Coordinates of C-alpha atoms in Angstrom, one line a residue:
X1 CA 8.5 -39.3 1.9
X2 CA 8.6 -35.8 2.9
X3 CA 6.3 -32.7 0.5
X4 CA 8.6 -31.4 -2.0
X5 CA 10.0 -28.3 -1.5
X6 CA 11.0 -25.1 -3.2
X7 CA 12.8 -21.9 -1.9
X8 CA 13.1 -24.3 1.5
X9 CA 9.0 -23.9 1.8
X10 CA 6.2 -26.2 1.1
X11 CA 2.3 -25.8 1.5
X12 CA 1.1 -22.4 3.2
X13 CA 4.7 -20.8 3.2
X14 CA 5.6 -21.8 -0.7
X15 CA 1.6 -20.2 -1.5
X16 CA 3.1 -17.0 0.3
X17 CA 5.6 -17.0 -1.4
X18 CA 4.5 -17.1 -5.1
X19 CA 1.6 -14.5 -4.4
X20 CA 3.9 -12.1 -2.5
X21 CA 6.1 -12.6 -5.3
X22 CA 3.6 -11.9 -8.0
X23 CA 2.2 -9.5 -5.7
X24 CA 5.0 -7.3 -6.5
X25 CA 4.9 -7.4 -10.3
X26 CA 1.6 -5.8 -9.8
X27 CA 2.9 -3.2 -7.1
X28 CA 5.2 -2.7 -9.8
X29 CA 2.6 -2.3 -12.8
X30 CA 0.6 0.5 -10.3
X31 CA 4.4 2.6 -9.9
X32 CA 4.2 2.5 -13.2
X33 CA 1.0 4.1 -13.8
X34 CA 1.3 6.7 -11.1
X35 CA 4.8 7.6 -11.9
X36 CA 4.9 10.2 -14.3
X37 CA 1.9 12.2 -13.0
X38 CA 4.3 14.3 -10.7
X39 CA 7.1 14.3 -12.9
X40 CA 5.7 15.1 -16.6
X41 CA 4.9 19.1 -15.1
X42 CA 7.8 19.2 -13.0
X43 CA 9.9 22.2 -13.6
X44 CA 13.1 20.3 -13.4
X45 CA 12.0 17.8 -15.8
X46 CA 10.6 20.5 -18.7
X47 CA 14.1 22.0 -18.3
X48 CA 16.1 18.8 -19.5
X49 CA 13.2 17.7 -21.7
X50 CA 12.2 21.0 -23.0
X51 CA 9.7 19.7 -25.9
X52 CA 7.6 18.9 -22.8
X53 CA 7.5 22.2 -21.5
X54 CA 3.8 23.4 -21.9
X55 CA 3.0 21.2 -24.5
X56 CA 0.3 19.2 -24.0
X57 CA 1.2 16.7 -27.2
X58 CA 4.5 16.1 -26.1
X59 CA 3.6 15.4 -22.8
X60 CA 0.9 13.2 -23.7
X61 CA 3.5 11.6 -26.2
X62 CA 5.9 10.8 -23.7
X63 CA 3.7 9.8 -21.1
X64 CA 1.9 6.9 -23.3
X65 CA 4.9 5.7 -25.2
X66 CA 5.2 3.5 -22.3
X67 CA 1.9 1.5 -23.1
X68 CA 3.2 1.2 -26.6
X69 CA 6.0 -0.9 -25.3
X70 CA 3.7 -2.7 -23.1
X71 CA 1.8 -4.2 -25.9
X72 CA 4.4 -5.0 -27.4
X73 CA 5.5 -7.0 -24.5
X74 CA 1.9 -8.5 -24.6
X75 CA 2.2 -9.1 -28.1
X76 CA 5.7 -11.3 -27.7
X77 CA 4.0 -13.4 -24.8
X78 CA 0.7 -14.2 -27.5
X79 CA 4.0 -15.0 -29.8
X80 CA 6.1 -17.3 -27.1
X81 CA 5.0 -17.4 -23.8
X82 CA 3.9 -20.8 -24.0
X83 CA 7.0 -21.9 -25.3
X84 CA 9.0 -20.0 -22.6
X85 CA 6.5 -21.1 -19.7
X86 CA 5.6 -18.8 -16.8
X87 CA 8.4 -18.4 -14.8
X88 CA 11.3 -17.6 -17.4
X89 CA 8.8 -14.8 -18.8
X90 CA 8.4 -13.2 -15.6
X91 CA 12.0 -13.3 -15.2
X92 CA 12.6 -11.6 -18.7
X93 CA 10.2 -9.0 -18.0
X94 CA 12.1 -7.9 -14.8
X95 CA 15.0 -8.1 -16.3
X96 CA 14.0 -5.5 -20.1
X97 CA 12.3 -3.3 -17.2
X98 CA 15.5 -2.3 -15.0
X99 CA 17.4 -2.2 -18.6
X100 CA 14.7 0.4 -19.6
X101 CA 15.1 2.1 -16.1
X102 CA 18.8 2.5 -16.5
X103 CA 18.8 4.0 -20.0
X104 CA 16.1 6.7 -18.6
X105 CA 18.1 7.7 -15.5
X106 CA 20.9 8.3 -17.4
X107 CA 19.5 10.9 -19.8
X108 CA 22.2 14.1 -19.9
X109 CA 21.5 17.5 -21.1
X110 CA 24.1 18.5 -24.4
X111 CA 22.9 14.8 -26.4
X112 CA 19.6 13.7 -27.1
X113 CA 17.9 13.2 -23.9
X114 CA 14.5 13.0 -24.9
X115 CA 15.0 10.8 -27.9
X116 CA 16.9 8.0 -24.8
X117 CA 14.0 8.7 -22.5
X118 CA 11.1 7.8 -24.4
X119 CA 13.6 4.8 -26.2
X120 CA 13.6 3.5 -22.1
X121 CA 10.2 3.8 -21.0
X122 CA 9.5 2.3 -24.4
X123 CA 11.5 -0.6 -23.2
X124 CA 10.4 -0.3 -19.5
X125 CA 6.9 -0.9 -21.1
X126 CA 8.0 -4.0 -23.3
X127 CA 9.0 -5.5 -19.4
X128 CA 5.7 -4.6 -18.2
X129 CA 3.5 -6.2 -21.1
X130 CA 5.4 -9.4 -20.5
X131 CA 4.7 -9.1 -16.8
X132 CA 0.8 -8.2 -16.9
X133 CA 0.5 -10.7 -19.3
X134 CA 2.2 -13.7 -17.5
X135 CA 1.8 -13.0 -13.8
X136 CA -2.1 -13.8 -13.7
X137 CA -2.0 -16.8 -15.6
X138 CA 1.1 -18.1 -13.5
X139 CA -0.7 -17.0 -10.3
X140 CA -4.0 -19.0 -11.7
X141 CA -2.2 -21.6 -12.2
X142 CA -0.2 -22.0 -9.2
X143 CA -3.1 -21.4 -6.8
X144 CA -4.9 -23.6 -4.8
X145 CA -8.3 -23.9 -2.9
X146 CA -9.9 -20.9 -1.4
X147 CA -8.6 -20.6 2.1
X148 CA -5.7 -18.7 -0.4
X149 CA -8.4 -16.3 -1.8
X150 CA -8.1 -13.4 0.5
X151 CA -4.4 -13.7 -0.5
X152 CA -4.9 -13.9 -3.8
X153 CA -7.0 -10.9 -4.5
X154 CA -4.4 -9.0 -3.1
X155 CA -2.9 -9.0 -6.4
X156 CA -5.4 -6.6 -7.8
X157 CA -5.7 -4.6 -4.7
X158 CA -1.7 -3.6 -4.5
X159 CA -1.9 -1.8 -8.2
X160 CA -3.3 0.8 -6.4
X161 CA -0.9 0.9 -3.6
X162 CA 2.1 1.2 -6.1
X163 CA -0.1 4.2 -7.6
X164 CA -0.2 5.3 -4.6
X165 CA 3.9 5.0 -3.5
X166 CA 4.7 6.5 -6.5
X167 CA 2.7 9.4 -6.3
X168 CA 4.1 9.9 -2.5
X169 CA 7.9 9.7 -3.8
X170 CA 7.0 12.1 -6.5
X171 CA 5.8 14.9 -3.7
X172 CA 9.4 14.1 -1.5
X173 CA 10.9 14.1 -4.6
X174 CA 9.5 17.4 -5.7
X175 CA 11.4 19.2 -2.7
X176 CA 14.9 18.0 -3.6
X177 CA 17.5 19.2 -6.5
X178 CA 16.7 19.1 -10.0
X179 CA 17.6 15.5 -10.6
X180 CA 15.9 14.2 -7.8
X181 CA 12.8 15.4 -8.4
X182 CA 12.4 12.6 -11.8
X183 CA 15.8 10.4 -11.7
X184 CA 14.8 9.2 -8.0
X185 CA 10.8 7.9 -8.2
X186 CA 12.0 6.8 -11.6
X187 CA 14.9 4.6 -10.7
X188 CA 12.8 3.5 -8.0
X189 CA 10.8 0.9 -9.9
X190 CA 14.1 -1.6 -9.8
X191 CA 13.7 -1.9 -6.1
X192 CA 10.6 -4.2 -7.4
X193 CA 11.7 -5.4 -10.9
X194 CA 14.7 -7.0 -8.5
X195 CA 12.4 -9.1 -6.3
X196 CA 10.7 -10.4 -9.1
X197 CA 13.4 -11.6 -10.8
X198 CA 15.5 -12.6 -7.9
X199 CA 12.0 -14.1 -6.5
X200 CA 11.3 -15.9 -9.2
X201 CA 15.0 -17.9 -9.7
X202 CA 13.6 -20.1 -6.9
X203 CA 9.7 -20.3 -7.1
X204 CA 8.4 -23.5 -9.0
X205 CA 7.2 -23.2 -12.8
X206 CA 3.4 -23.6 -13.3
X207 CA 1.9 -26.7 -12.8
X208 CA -0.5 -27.0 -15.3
X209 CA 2.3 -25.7 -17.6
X210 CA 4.4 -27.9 -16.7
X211 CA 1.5 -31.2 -16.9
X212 CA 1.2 -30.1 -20.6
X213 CA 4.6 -30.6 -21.5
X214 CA 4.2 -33.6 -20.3
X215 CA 6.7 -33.0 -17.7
X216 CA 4.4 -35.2 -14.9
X217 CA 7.4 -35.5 -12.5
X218 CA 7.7 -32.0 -12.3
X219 CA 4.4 -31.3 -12.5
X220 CA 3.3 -34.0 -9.9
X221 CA 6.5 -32.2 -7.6
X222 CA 4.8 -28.8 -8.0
X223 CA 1.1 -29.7 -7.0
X224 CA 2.5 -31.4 -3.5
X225 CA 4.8 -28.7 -3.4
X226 CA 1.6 -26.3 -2.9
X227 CA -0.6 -28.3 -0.9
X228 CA 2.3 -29.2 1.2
X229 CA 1.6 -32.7 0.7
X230 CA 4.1 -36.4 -0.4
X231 CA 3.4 -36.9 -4.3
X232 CA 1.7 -40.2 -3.5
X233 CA -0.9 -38.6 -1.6
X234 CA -4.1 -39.1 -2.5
X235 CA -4.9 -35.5 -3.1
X236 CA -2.1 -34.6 -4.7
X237 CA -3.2 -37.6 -7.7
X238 CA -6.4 -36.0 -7.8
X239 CA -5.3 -32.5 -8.3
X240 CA -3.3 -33.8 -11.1
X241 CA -5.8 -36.2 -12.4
X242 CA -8.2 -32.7 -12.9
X243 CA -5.3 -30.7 -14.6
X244 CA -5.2 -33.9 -16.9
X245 CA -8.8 -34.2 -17.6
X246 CA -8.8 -30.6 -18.8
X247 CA -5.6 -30.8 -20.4
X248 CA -7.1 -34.1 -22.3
X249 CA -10.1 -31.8 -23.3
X250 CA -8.7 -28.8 -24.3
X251 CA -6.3 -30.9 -26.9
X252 CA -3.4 -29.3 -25.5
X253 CA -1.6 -32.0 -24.4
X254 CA 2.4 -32.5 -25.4
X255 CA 2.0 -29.6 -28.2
X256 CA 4.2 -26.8 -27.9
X257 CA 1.8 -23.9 -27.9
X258 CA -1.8 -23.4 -29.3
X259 CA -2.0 -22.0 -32.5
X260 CA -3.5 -18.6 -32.7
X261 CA -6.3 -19.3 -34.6
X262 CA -7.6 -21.6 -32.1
X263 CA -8.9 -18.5 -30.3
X264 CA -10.9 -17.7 -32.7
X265 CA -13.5 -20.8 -32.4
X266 CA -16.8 -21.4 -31.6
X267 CA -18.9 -24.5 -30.7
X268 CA -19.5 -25.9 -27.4
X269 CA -16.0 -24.6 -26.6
X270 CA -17.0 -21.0 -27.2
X271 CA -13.4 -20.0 -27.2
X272 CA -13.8 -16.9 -29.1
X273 CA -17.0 -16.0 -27.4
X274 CA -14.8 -15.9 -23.9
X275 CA -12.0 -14.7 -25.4
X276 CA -13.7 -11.4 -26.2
X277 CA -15.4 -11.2 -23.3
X278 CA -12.1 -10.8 -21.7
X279 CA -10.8 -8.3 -24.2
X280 CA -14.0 -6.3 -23.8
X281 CA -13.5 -6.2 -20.2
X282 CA -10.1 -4.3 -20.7
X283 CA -11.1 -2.0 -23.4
X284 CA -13.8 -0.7 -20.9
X285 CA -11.6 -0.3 -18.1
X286 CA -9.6 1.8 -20.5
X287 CA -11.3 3.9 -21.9
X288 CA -13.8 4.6 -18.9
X289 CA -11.7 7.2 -18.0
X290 CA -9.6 5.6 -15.1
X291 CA -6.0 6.7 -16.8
X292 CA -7.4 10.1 -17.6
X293 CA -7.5 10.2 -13.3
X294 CA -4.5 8.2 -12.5
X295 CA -1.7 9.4 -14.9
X296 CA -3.0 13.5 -15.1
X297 CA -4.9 13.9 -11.9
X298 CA -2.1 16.8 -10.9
X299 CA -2.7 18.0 -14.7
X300 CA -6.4 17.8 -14.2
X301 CA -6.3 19.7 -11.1
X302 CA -4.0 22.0 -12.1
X303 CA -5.9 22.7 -15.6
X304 CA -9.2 22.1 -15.2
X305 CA -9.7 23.5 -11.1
X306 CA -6.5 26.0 -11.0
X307 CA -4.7 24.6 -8.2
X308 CA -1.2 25.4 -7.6
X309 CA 1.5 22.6 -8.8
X310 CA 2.0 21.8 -5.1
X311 CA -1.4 21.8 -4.3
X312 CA -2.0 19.5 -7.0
X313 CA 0.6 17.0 -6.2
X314 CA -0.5 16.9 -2.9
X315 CA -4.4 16.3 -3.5
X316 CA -3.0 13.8 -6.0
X317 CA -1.5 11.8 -3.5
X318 CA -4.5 12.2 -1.3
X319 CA -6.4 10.9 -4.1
X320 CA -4.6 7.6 -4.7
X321 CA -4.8 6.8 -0.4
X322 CA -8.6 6.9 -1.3
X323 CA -8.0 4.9 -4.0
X324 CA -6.1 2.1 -2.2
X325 CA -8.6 2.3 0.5
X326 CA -11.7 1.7 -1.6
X327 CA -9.7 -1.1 -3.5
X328 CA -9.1 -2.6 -0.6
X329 CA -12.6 -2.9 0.3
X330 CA -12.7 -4.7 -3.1
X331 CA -11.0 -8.0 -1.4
X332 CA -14.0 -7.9 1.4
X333 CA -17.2 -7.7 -1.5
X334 CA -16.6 -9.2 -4.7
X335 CA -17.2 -13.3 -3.9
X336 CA -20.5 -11.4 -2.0
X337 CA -21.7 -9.0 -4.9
X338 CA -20.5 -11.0 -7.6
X339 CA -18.4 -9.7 -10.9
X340 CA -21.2 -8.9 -12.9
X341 CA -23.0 -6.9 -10.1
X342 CA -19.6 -5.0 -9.4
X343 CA -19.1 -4.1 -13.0
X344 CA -22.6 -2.6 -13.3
X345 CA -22.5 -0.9 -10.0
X346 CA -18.9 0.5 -10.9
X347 CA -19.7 1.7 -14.4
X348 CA -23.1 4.1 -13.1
X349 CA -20.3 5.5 -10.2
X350 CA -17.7 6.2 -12.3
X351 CA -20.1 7.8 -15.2
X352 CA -22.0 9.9 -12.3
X353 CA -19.0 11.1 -11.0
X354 CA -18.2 12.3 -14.5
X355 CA -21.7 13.9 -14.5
X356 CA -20.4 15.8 -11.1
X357 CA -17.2 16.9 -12.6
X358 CA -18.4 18.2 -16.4
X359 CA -21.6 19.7 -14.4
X360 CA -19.4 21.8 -12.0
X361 CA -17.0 22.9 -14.7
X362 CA -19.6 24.7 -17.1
X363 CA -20.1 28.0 -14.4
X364 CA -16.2 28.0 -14.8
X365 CA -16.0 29.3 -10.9
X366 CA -14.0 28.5 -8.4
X367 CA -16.9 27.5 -6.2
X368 CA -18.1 25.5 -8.1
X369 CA -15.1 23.5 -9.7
X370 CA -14.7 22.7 -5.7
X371 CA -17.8 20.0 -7.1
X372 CA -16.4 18.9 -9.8
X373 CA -12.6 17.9 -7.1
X374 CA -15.5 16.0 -5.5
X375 CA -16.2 14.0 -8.5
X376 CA -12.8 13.0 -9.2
X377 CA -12.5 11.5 -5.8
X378 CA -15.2 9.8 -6.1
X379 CA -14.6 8.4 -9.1
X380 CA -11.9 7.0 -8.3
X381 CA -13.3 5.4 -5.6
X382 CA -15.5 3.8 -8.0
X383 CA -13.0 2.7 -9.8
X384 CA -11.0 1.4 -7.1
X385 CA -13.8 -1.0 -5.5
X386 CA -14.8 -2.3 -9.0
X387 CA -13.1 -1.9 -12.5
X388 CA -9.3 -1.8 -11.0
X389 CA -9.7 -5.6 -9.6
X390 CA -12.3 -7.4 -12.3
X391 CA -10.6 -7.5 -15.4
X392 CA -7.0 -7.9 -13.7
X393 CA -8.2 -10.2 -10.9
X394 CA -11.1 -12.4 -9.6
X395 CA -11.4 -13.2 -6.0
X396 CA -11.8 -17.2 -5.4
X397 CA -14.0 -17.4 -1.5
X398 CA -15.0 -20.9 -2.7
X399 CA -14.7 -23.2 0.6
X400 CA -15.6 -26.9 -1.2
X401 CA -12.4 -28.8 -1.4
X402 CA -10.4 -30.2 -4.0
X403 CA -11.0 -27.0 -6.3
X404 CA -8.8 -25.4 -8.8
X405 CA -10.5 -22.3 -8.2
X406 CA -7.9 -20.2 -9.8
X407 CA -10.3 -17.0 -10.8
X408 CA -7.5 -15.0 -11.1
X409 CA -7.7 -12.2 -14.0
X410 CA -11.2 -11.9 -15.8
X411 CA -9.8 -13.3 -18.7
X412 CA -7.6 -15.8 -17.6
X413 CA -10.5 -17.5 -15.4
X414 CA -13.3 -16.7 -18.3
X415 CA -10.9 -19.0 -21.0
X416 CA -9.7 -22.7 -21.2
X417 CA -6.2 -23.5 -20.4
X418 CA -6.2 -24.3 -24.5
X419 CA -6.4 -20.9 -25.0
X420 CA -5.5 -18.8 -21.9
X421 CA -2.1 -18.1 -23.0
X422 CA -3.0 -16.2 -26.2
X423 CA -6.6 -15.2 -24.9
X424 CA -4.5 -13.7 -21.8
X425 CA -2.4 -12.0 -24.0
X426 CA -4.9 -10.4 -26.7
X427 CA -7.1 -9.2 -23.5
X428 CA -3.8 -7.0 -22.5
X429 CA -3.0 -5.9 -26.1
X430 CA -6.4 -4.7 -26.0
X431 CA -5.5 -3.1 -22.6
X432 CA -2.4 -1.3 -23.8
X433 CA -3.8 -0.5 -27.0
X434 CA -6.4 1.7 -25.4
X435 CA -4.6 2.9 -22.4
X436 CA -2.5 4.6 -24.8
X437 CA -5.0 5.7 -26.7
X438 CA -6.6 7.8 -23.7
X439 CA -3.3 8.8 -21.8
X440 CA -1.9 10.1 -25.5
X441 CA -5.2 12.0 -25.7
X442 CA -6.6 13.4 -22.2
X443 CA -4.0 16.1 -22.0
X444 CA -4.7 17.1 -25.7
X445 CA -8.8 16.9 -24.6
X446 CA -8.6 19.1 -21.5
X447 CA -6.3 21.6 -23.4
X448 CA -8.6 22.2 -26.0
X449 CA -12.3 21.1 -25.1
X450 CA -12.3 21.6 -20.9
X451 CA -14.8 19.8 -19.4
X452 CA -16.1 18.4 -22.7
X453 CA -13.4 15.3 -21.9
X454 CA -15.7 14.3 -18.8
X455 CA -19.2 14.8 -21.2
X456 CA -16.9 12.5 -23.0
X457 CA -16.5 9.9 -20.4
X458 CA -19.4 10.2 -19.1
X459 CA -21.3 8.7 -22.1
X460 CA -18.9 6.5 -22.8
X461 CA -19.5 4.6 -18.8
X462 CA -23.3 4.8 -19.9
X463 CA -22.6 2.8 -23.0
X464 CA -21.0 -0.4 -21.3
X465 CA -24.5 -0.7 -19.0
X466 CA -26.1 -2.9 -21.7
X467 CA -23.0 -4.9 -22.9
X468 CA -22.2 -6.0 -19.6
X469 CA -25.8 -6.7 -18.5
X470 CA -26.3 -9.0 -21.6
X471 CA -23.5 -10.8 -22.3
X472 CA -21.4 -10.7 -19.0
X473 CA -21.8 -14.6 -16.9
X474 CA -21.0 -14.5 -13.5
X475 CA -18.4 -16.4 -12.7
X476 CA -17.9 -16.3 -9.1
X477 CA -17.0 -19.6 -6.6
X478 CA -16.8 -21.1 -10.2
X479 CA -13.4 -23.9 -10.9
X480 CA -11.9 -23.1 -14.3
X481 CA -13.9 -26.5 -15.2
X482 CA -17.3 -25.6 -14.5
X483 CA -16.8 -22.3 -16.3
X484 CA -16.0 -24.7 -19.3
X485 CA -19.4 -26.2 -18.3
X486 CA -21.1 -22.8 -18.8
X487 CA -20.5 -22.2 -22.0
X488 CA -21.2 -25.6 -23.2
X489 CA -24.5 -25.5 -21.4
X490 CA -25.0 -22.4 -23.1
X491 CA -24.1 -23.5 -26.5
X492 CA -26.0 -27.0 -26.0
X493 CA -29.0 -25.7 -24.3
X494 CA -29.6 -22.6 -26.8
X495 CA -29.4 -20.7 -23.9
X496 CA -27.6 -16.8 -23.3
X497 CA -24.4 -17.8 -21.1
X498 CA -25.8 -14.9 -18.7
X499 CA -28.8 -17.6 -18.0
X500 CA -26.2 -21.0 -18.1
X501 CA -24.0 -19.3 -15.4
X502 CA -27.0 -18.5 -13.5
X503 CA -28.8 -21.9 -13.8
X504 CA -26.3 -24.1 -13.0
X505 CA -25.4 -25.1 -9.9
X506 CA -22.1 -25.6 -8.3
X507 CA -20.2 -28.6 -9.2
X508 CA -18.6 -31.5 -7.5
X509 CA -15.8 -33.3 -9.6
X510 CA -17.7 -36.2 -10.1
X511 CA -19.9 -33.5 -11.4
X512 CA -18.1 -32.0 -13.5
X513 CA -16.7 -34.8 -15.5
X514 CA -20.1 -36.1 -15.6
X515 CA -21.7 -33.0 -17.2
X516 CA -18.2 -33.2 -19.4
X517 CA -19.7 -36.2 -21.3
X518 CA -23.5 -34.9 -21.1
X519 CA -22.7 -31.7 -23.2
X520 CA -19.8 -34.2 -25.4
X521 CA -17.2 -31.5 -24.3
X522 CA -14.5 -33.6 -25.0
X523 CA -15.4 -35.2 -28.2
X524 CA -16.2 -31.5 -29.3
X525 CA -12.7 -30.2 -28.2
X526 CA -10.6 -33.0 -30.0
X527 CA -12.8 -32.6 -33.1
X528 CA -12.0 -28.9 -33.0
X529 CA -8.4 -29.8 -32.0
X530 CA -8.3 -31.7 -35.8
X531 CA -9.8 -28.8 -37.5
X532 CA -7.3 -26.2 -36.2
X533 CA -4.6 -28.6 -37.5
X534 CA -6.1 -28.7 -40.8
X535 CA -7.6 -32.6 -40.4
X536 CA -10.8 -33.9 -41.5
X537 CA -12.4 -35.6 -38.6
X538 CA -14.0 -37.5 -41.0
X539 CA -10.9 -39.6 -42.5
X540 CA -10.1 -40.4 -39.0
X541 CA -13.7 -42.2 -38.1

């Protein structure tokens, strides 16, 4: 019996496939961020929208209406993504974000234009949020051992690269007519909502998804499919025997979706322990400072160091080839340095470099503000090694076989499949929540308080130091299963789960079930399974 197939590909080629498919929904999410930094001070685009013209709210307004929309697309995945399953969400997000698209482009002078273009990129958002909420989990899900890793982490690494085109089209853009200059690098983001959606029509549907719908054909089809291997193969039972296991433990098995209180638990499960832990991990990317750079670096050089609007465009883009370059080096240093090393390294960079830049505004020369361009670039570059890849994706290097070492997305890999739907989806509400919050706000900041808004981030960097330090486990090399072992070592053992994570070694599977029924992991997990459903364990024994 030959290894399933789907899109005419099996094993390596099919693994391609889905991450070069989910690639681009992330190629996708860093167009989006990069977008409107060329196009927000353009002079063609304050003459349609004239509300935006030197008015820093408005602009500010506009710009972050789009994360509104995201978390609202998060928000609808923590609703039903687990009853639509992976692949039919990615599909609906590509398809809200080229209907958003379409209503922007087509914004005409003598109606409302304004009032249509923030109702699009409101919409464009809503397909964003149900993108970066389901691609990590699907590409978790669907990956296999390690030799995929480097291939994996690519994920991460290419939101920077779509930062980076967009900011590129902007500057060509900005040398053609009036409606080139912001209907172009707008309607460009179709180009990769279509080879999602297209993509996805013929990629397989999660197999752990599928296994806990108790659609084991399917499931079974998917896990050869993969490993480009017959279903009967020995393997391929294992594989699936694993999914089981954790399936069996989580309680998740033939429900419909996990009820959102069952994030918020304790116990040996810990699930509202790791679920903040990833939520955390986006509300510090956030409001670091690293959208303040992205979205408004032409603002802030323009503002803030006095370059010309050209100038400023062009350092911009510049700025985002460093930034792809140092996220690149990312890929090559995270299974080495580990997450919680890279976090704490990138948070004293990116707060240093804030440091640089407040320090070299205060003369308020133009000597010394050439200091404070410095400091942008290199925060970024920060940035781009550390906090762009950890709380979107985790690198898996791990060469022992038969592993589901899926550490894709900080808080997809730091939760059980019980609860990585809704866990996954509260982490980017958080992330939407507060990118908003700072994109609404920076232009407002550096209008009326200069370099007071890098003071700002500077302290703000300084104050994650001690949250990461104490309450961030390492989870590198680690299966999704032995980071379920972590935290009920940590529970069991009265241990911090910085200490669990450290102390335990790496696990076989034999391992790993067998440290299962030492820390009563199961037991614990049904017990808590009959308590979110309102049962007493207790009439049942």
């Amino acid at each position: 019996m030959a290894p399933p197939v789907f899109m005419g590909l099996t094993g390596r080629p099919l693994s391609l496939a889905v991450s070069t498919v989910a690639t681009t929904g992330f190629v996708l999410f860093g167009y989006d961020q990069g977008v409107m930094s060329g196009i927000i001070t353009a002079p063609a685009f304050n003459n349609l929208f004239t509300a935006t013209r030197e008015n820093s709210t408005m602009q500010g307004f506009v710009t972050a209406i789009y994360e509104i929309g995201c978390l609202f697309g998060a928000i609808f995945i923590l609703t039903f993504g687990d009853f639509l399953g992976r692949r039919r969400a990615i599909m609906l997000g590509g398809a809200v974000m080229i209907l958003g698209v379409i209503i922007q482009v087509t914004c005409k002078a003598g109606s409302t234009p304004l009032a249509q273009f923030i109702v699009g990129r409101t919409i464009t958002g809503v397909g964003n949020g149900i993108n970066t909420s389901t691609i990590p989990t699907y590409q978790a899900e669907c990956s296999k051992t390690s030799n995929r890793g480097l291939l994996i982490c690519i994920e991460g690494g290419v939101i920077a690269f779509g930062t980076l085109v967009a900011y590129w089209i902007d500057y060509g853009a900005s040398y053609g007519s009036s409606d080139l200059v912001w209907r172009f690098p707008i309607a460009f983001q179709i180009v990769f909502a279509l080879v999602l959606c297209i993509g996805m029509i013929w990629l397989p549907e999660s197999p752990r998804w599928l296994l806990t719908r108790e659609r084991y054909e399917e499931g079974e089809a998917v896990i050869a499919a993969l490993r480009g291997l017959e279903i009967n193969d020995k393997e391929t039972q294992i594989q699936k025997a694993i999914i089981m296991d954790s399936i069996k433990a989580s309680g998740y098995a033939g429900r419909k979706g996990t009820p959102l209180k069952a994030v918020f638990t304790g116990g040996k499960t810990q699930h509202l322990r790791r679920m903040m832990l990833g939520v955390s991990s986006q509300f510090m990317q956030q409001v670091g400072g690293c959208n303040a750079v992205i979205y408004y670096f032409p603002i802030l050089f323009e503002k803030s160091i006095g370059q010309s609007h050209n100038m400023s465009l062009l350092l911009g883009g510049v700025n985002m080839v460093v930034y792809s370059i140092f996220a690149t080096v990312s890929w090559f240093i995270i299974e080495r340095a580990g997450r919680r090393n890279l976090f704490l390294w990138g948070t004293v960079g990116q707060g240093l470099s804030m440091v640089l830049v407040f320090s070299c505004l205060i003369p308020g020369t133009p000597t010394a503000a050439k200091g404070a361009a410095v400091g942008l670039f290199t925060y970024i570059a920060s940035f781009g090694a550390t906090w762009l890849p950890l709380p979107w994706v985790g690198y898996p290097f791990d060469l022992r076989k038969l592993k589901l070492t899926v550490v894709q997305l900080y808080p997809a890999e730091i939760s059980p499949i019980k609860t990585r739907a809704k866990a996954n989806a509260l982490s980017t509400c958080s992330n939407w929540l507060f990118n908003f919050l700072i994109v609404m706000i920076t232009p407002i900041m550096i209008t009326n308080i200069g370099w007071g808004t890098y003071l700002f981030f500077a302290i703000v960097n300084a104050c994650f130091l001690p949250i990461i330090y104490f309450f961030y486990p390492e989870t590198k090399q680690r299966s999704l299963e032995e980071i379920d072992i972590i935290f009920a070592k940590g529970y069991c053992e009265n241990m911090s789960y910085v200490r669990a994570a450290r102390e335990l070694p790496f696990l076989s599977d034999e391992d790993i079930d067998r440290k299962a029924k030492e820390y009563g992991l199961i037991e614990a997990q049904e017990k808590e399974e009959l308590e979110v459903l309102g049962v007493d364990s207790k009439m049942l024994g």
